[in-house]
Backbone as numpy.savetxt, mean C-alpha at the origin, in Angstrom:
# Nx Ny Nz CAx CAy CAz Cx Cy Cz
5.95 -4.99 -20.18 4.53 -4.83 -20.41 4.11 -3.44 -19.97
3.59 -2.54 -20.81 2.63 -1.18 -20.81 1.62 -1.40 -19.98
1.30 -0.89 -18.82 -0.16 -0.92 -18.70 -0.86 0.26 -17.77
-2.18 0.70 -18.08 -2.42 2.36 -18.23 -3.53 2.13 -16.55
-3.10 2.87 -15.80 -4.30 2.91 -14.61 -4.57 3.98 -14.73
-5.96 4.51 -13.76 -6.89 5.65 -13.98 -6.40 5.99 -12.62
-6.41 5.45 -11.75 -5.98 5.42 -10.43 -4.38 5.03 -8.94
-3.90 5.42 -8.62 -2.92 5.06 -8.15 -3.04 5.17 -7.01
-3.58 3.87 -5.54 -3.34 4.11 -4.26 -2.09 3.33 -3.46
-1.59 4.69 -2.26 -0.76 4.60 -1.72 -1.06 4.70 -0.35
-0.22 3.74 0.40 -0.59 3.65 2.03 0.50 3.79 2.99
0.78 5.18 3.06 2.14 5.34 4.22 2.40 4.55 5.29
3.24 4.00 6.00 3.65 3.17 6.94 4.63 3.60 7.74
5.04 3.73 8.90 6.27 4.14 9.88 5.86 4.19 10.79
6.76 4.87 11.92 6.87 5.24 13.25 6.67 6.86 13.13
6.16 6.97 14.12 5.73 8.64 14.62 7.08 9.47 14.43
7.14 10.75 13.86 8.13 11.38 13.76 9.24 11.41 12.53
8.80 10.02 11.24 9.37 9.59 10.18 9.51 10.18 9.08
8.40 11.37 9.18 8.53 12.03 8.03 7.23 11.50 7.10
6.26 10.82 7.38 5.91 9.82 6.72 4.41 10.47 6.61
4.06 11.52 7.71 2.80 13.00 7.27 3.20 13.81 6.35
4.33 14.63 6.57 5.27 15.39 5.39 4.96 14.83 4.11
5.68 13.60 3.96 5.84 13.08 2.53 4.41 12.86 1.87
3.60 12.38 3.02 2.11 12.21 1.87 1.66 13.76 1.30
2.07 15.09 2.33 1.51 15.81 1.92 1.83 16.98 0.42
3.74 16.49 0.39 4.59 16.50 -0.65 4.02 15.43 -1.28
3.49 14.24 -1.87 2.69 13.76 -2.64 1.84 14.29 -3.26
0.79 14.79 -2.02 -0.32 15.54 -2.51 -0.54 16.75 -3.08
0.64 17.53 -2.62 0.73 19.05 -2.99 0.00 19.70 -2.50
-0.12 19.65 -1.31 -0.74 20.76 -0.43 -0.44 19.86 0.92
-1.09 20.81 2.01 -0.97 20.21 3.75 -2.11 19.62 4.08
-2.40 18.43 3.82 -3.84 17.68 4.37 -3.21 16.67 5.63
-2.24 16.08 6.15 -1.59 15.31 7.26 -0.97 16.13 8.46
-1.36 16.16 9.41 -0.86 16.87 10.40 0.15 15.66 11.40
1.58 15.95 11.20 2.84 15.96 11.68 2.68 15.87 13.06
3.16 14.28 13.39 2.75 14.03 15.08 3.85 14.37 15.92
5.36 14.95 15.23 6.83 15.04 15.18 6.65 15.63 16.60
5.79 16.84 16.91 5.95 17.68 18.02 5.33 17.14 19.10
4.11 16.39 18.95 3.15 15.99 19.83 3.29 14.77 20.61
2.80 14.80 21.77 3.45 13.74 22.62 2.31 12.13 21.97
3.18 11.12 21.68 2.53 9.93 21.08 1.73 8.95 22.35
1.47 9.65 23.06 1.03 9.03 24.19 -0.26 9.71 24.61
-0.39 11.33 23.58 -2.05 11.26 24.08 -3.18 11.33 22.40
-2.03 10.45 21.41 -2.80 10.97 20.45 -3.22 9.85 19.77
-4.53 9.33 19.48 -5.55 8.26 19.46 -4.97 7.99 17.74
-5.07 6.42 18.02 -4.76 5.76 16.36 -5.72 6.27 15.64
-5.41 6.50 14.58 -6.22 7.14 13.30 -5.66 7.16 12.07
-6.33 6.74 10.62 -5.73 7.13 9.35 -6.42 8.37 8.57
-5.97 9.16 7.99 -6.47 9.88 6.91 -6.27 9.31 5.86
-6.94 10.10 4.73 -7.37 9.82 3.69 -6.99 11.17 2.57
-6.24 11.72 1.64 -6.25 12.71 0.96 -6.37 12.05 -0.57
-6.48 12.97 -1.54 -6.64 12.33 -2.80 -6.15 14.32 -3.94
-5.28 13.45 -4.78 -5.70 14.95 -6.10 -5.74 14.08 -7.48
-5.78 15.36 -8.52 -5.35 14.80 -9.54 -3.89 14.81 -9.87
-3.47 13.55 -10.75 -2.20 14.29 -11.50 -2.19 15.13 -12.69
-0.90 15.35 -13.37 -0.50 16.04 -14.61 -1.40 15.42 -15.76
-1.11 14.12 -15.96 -1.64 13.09 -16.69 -3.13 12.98 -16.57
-3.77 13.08 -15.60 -5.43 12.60 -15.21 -5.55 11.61 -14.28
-4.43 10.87 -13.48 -4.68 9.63 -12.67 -4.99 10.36 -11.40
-5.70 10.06 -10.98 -6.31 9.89 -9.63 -5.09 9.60 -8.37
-4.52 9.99 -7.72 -3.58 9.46 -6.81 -4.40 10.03 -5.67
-4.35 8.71 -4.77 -5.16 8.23 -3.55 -3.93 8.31 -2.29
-3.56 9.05 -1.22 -2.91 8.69 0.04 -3.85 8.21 0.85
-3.52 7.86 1.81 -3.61 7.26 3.22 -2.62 7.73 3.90
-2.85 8.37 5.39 -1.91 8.06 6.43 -2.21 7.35 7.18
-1.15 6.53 7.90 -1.70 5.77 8.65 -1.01 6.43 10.46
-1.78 5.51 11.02 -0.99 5.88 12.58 0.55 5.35 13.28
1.28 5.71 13.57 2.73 5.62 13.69 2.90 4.51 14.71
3.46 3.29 14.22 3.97 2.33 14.95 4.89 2.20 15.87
4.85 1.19 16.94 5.17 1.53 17.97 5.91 2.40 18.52
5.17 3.67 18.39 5.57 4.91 19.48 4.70 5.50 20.28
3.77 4.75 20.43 2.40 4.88 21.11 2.23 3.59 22.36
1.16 4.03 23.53 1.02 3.29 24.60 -0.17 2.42 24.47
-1.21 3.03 22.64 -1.97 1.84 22.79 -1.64 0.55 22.18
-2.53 -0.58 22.56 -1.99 -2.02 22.21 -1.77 -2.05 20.69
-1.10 -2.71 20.14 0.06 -2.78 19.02 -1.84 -3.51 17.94
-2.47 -4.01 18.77 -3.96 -4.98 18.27 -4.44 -3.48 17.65
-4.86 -3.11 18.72 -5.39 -1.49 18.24 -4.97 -0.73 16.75
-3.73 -0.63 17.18 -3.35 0.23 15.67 -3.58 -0.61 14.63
-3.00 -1.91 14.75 -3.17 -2.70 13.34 -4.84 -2.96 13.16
-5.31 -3.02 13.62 -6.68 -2.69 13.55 -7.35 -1.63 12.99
-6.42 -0.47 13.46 -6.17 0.83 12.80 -5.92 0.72 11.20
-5.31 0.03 10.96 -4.54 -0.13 10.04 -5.07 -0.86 8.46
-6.00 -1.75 9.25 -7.05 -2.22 8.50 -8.37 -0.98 7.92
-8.24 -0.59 8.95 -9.38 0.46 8.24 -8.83 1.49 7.14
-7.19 1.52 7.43 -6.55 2.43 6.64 -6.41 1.61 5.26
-6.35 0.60 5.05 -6.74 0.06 4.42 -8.22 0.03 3.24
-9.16 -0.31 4.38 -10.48 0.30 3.45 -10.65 1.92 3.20
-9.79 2.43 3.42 -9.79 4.20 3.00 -9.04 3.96 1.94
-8.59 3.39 2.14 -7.84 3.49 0.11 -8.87 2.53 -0.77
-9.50 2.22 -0.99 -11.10 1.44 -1.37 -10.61 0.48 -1.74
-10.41 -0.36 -2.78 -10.07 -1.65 -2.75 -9.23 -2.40 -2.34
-8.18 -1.37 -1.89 -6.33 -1.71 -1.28 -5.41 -0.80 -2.39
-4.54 -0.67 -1.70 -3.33 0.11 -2.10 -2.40 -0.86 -2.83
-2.45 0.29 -4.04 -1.16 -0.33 -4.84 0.42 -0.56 -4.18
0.23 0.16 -3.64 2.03 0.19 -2.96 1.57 0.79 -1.46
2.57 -0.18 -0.56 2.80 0.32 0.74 4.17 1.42 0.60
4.32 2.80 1.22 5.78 3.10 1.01 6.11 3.13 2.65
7.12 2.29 3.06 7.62 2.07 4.35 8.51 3.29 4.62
8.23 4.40 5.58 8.87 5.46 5.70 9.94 5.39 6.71
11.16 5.60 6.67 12.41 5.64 7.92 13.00 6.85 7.95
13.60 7.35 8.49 13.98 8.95 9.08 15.96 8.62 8.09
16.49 8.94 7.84 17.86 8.93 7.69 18.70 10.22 9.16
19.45 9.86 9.67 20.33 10.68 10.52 20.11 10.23 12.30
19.18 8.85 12.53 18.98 8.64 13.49 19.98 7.01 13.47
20.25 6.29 14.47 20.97 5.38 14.13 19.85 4.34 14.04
20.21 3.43 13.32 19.27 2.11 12.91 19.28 1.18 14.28
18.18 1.19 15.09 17.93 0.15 16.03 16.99 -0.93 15.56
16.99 -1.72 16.93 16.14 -2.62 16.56 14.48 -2.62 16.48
14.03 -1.54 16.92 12.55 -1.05 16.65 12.33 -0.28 15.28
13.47 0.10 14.42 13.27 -0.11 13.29 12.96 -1.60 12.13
13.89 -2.32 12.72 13.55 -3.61 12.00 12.09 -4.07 12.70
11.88 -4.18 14.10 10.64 -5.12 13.87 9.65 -4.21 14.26
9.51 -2.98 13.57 8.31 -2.19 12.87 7.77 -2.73 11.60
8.63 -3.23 10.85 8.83 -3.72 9.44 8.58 -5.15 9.86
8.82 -5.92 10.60 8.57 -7.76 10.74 6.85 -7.39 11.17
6.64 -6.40 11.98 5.46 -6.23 12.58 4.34 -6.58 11.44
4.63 -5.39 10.32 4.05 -5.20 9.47 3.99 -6.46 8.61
4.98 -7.27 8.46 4.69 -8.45 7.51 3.94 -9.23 8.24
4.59 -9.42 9.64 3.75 -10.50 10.49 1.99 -10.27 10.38
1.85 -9.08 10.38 -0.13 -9.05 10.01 -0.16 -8.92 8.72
0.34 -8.43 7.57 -0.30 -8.33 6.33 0.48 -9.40 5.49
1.00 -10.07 6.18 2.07 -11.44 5.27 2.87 -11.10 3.86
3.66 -12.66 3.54 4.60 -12.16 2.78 4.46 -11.44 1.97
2.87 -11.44 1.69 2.98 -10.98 0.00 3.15 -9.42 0.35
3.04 -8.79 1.24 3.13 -7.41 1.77 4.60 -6.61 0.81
5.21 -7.65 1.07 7.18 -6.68 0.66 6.86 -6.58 -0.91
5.81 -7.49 -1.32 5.53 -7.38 -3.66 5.10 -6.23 -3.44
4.41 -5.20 -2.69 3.85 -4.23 -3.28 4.70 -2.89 -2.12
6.01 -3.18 -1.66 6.87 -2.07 -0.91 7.56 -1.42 -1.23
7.91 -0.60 -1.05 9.03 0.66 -1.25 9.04 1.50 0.10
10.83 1.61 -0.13 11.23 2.24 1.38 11.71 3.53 0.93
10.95 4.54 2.00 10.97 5.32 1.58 12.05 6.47 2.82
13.21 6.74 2.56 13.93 7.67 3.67 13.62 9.23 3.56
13.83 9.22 4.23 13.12 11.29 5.11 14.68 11.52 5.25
14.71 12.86 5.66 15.90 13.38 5.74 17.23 13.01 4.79
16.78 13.15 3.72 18.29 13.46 2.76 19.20 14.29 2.92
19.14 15.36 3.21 19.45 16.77 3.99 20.85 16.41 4.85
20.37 15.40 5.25 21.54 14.85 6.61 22.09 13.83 6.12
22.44 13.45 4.79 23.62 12.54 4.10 24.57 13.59 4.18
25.73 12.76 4.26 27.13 13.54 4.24 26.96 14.05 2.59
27.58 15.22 2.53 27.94 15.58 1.31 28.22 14.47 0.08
27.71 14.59 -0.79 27.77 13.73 -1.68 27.50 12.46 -1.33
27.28 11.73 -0.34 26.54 10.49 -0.55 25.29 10.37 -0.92
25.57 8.93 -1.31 24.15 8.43 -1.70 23.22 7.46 -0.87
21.86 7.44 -1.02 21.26 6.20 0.27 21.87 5.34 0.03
22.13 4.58 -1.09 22.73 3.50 -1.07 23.89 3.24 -0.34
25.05 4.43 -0.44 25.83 4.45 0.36 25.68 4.44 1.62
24.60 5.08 2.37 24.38 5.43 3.91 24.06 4.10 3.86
23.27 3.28 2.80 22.45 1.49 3.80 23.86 0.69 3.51
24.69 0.89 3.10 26.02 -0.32 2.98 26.60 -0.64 4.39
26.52 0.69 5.12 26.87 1.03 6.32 25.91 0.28 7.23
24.43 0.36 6.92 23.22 -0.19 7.83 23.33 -1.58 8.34
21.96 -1.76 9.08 22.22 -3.29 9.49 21.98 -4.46 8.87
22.61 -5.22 9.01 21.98 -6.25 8.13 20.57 -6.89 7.68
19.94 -7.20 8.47 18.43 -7.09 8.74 17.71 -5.75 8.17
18.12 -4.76 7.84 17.33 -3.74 7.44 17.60 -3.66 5.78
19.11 -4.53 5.20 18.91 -4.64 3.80 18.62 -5.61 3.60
18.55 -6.78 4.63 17.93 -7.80 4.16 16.68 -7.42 3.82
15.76 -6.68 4.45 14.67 -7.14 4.09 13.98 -5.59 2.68
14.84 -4.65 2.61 15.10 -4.03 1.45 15.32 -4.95 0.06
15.97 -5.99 0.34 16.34 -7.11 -0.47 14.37 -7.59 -1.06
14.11 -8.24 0.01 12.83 -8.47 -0.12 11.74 -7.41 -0.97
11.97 -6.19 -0.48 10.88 -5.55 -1.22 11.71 -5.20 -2.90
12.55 -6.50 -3.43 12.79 -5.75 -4.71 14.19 -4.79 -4.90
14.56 -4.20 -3.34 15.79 -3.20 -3.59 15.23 -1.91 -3.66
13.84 -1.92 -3.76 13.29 -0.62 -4.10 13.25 0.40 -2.97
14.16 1.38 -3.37 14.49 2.47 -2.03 14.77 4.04 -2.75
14.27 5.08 -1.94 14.54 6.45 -2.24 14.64 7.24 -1.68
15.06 8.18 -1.74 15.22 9.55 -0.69 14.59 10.52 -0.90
14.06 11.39 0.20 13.80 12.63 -0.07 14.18 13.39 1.02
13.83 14.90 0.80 14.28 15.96 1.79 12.85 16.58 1.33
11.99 16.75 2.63 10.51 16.98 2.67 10.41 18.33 2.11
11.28 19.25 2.78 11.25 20.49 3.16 11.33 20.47 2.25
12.34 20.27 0.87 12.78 21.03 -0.66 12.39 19.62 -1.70
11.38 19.14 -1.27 11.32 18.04 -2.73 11.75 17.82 -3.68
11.74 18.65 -4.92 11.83 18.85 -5.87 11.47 17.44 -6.60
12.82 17.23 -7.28 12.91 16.12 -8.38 12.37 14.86 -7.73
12.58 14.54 -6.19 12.89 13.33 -5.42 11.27 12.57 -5.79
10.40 13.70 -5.54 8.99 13.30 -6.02 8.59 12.32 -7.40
9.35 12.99 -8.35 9.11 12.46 -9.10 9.98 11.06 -9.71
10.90 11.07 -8.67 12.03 9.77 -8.40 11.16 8.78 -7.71
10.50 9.17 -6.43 9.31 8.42 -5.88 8.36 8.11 -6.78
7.37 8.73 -7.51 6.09 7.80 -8.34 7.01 7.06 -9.54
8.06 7.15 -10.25 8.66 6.32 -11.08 8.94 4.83 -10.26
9.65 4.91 -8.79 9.42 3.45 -7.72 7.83 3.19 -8.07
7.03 3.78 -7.65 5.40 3.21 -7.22 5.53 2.59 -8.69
5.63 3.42 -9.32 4.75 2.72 -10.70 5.73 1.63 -11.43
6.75 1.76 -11.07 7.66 0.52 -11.53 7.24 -1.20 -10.63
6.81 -0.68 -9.50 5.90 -1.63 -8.54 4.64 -1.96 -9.13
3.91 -1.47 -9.29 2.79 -1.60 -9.97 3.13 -2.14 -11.44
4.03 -2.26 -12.03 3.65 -2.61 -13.42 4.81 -3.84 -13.19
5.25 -4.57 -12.08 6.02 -5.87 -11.58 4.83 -6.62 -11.50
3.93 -5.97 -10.56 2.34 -6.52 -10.06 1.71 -6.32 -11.34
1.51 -5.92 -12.25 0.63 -6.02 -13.06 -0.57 -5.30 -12.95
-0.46 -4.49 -12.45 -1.02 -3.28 -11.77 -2.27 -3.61 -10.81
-1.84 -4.94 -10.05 -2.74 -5.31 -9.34 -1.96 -5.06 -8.18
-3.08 -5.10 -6.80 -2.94 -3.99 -5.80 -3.44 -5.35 -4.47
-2.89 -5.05 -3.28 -2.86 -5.53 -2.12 -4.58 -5.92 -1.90
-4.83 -6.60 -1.58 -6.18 -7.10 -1.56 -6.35 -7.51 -0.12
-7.69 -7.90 0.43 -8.06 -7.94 1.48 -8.12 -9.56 1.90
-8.19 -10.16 0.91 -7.99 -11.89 0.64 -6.76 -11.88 0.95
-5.54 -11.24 0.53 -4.43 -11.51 0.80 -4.07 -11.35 2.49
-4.70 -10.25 2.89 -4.77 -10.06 4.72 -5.36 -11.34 5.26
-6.79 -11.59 5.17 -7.27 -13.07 5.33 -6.24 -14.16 5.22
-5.29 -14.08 4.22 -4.90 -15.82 4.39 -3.29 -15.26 5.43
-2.88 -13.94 5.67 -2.02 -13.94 6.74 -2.35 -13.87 7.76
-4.25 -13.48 8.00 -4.73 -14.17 9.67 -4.25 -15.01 9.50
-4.48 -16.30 8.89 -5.07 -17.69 8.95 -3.48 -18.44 9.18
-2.57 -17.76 8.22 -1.21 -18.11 8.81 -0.86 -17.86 9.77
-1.12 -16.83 10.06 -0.10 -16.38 11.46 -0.80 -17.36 12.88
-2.31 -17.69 13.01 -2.92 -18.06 13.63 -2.02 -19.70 14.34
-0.99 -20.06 13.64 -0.04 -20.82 14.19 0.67 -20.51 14.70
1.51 -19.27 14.46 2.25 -18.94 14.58 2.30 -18.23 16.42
3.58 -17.83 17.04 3.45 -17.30 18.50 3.32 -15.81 18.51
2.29 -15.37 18.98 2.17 -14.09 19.10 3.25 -13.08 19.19
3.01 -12.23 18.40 4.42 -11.20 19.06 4.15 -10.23 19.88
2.98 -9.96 19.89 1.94 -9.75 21.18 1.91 -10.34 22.53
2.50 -9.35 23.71 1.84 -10.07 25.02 1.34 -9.24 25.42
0.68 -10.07 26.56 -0.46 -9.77 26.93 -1.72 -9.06 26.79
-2.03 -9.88 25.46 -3.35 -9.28 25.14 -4.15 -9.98 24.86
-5.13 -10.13 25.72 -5.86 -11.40 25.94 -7.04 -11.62 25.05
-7.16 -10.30 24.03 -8.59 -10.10 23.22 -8.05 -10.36 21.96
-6.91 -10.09 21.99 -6.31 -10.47 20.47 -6.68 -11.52 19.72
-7.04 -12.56 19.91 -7.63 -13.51 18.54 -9.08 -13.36 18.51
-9.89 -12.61 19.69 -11.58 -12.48 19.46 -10.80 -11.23 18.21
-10.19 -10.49 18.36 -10.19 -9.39 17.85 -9.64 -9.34 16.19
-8.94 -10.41 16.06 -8.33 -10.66 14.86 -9.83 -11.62 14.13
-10.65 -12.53 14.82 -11.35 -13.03 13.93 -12.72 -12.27 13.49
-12.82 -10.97 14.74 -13.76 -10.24 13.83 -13.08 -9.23 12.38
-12.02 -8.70 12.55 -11.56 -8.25 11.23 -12.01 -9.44 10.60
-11.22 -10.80 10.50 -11.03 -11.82 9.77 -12.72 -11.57 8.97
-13.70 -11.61 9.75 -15.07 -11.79 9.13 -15.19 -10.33 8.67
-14.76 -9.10 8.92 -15.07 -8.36 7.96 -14.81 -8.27 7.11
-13.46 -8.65 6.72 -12.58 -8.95 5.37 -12.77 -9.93 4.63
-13.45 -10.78 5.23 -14.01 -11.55 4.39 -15.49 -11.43 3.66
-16.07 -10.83 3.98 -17.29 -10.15 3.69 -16.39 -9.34 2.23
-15.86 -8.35 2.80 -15.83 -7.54 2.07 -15.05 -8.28 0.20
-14.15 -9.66 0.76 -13.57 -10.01 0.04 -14.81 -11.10 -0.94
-16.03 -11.10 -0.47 -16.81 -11.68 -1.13 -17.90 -10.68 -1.91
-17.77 -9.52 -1.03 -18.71 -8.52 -2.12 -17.46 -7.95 -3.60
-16.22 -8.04 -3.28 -15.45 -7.84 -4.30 -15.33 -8.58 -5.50
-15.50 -9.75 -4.94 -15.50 -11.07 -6.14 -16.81 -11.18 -6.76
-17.99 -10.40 -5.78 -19.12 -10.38 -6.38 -19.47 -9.51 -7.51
-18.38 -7.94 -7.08 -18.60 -7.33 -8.31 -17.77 -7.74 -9.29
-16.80 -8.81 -9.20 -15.94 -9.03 -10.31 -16.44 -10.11 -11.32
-17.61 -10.78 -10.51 -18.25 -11.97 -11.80 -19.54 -10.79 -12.29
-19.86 -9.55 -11.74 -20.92 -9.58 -12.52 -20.22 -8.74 -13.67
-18.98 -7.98 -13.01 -17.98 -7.91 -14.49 -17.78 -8.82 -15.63
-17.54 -9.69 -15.17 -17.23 -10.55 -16.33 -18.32 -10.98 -16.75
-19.58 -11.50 -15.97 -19.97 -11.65 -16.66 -21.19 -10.70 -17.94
-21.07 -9.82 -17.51 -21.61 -8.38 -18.41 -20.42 -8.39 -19.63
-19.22 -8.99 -19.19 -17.99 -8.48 -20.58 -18.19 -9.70 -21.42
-18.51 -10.92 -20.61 -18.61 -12.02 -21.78 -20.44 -12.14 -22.61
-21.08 -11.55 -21.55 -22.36 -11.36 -22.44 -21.85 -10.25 -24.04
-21.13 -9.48 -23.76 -20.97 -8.51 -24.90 -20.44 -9.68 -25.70
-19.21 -10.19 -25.31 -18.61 -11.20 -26.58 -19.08 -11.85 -27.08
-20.46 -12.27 -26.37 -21.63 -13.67 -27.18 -22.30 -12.71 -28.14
-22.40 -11.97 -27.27 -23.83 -10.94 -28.50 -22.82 -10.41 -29.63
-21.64 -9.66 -29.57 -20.83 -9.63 -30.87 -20.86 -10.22 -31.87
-20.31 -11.90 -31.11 -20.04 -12.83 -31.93 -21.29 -13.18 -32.72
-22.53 -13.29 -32.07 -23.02 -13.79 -32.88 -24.23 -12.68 -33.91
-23.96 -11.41 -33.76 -23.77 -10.52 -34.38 -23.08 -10.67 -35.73
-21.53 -10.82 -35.50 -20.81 -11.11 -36.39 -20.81 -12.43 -37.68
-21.13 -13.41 -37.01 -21.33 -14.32 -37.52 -22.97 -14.79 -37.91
-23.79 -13.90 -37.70 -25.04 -14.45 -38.47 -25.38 -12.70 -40.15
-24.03 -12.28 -39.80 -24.17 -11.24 -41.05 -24.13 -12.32 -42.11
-23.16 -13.61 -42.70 -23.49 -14.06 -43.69 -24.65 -15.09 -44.08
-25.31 -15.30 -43.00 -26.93 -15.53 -42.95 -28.31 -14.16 -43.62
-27.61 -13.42 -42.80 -28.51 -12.33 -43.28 -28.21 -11.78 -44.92
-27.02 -12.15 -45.43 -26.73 -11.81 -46.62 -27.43 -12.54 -47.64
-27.29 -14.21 -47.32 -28.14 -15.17 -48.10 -29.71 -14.86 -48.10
-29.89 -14.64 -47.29 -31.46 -14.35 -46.88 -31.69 -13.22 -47.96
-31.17 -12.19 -48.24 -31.40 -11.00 -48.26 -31.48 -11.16 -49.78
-30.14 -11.99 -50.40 -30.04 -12.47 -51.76 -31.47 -12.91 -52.52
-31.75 -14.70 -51.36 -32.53 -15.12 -52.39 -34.15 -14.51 -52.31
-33.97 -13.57 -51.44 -35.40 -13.04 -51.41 -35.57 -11.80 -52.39
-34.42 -10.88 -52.76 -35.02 -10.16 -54.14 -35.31 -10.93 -55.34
């Protein structure tokens, strides 16, 4: 199935130092993300940006950065909180999350549950709209390929590559080139699986509501569910002004189809009329 968007948003994801400022700004084609690589993650406050250009074509491509997971001393509540707002900076939700990992560091276990982190608040449906995205190509052995470097990886880290589809790519920040355009062929091959429908805020809502059984992976944080049910009510707000503009869509598109139709169908009324009155 073909299908044409005006718009394309994307919402970076990683750990501090991933490459994952770089790459939005190789997205964007210019330097709008400032690189936390040098800076100590312990005095620098959660925050997302927001950049936007045009493309070649005319689509609109939307980034987000977001703030770098656990490599920071504030509470894990905080950033994902963070994270939500990075969220409403991409305005309705992001078509694709791209999960950023460094290549040339060894795969621990704060790589995998950076990634469980992330499903655990934005739930399953999170991995339908993922792509993993590796930094440092540069530092593959000669002639390998990622694929080759993840055969080697851990299990848990293709498992859940598995999950998002298989969908994985490389780049080397510094010299982009082609890799860029290897990256939006992933996004948009994601997007047209989805149907070019995009991460929604209803979908965050029903992974509060799941996880809300579930055992915190959070300790000690004693504000964490006041704190999760006020998102919960903003997102839900917001998920009701969305549906609000979507019936008065429709219903403005099905008023056109009544008035067409019966446009259409009272022309051979107006013909008779028209007849027996000369």
């Amino acid at each position: 199935m073909i299908f044409y968007t005006l718009e394309i948003r994307l919402v970076l994801v990683g750990k501090n130092g991933s490459g994952k400022s770089s790459l939005g700004n190789n997205l964007l084609g210019r330097k709008e993300f400032k690189s936390t690589s040098l800076q100590s993650s312990t005095t620098l406050k959660p925050e997302c940006h927001r950049g936007s250009t045009q493309l070649t074509d005319g689509t609109n491509l939307v980034v987000v950065d977001t703030p770098g997971i656990a490599d920071t001393k504030t509470s894990t509540t905080e950033i994902f909180e963070e994270l939500i707002r990075c969220i409403e900076l991409s305005n309705r939700g992001p078509h694709v999350f791209l999960i950023v990992l460094k290549i040339g560091y060894r795969f621990t276990q704060k790589e995998v549950d950076t990634i469980k982190y992330l499903k655990y608040w934005f739930g399953q449906d999170f991995m339908k709209y993922a792509v993993f995205i590796f930094t440092g190509k540069d530092s593959l052995d000669y002639g390998s390929t990622i694929d080759q470097h993840l055969a080697n990886g851990p299990f848990e880290i293709k498992a859940l590559i598995r999950e998002a589809g298989g969908r994985v790519a490389a780049i080397n920040n510094r010299f982009p080139g082609s890799e860029l355009e290897a990256i939006m062929n992933l996004v948009k091959q994601t997007m047209q699986i989805n149907h070019g429908q995009h991460y929604t805020q209803h979908l965050y809502t029903q992974a509060v509501i799941a996880r809300k059984g579930q055992p915190t992976l959070v300790e000690n944080d004693r504000f964490k569910d006041v704190k999760d049910l006020r998102i919960r009510e903003m997102l839900q707000e917001k998920t009701r002004l969305d549906t609000k503009d979507q019936v008065e869509t429709n219903q403005s598109y099905i008023t056109k189809l009544v008035t067409d139709a019966w446009n259409y169908l009272s022309r051979p009324i107006t013909y008779i009329r028209d007849l027996f009155s000369t």
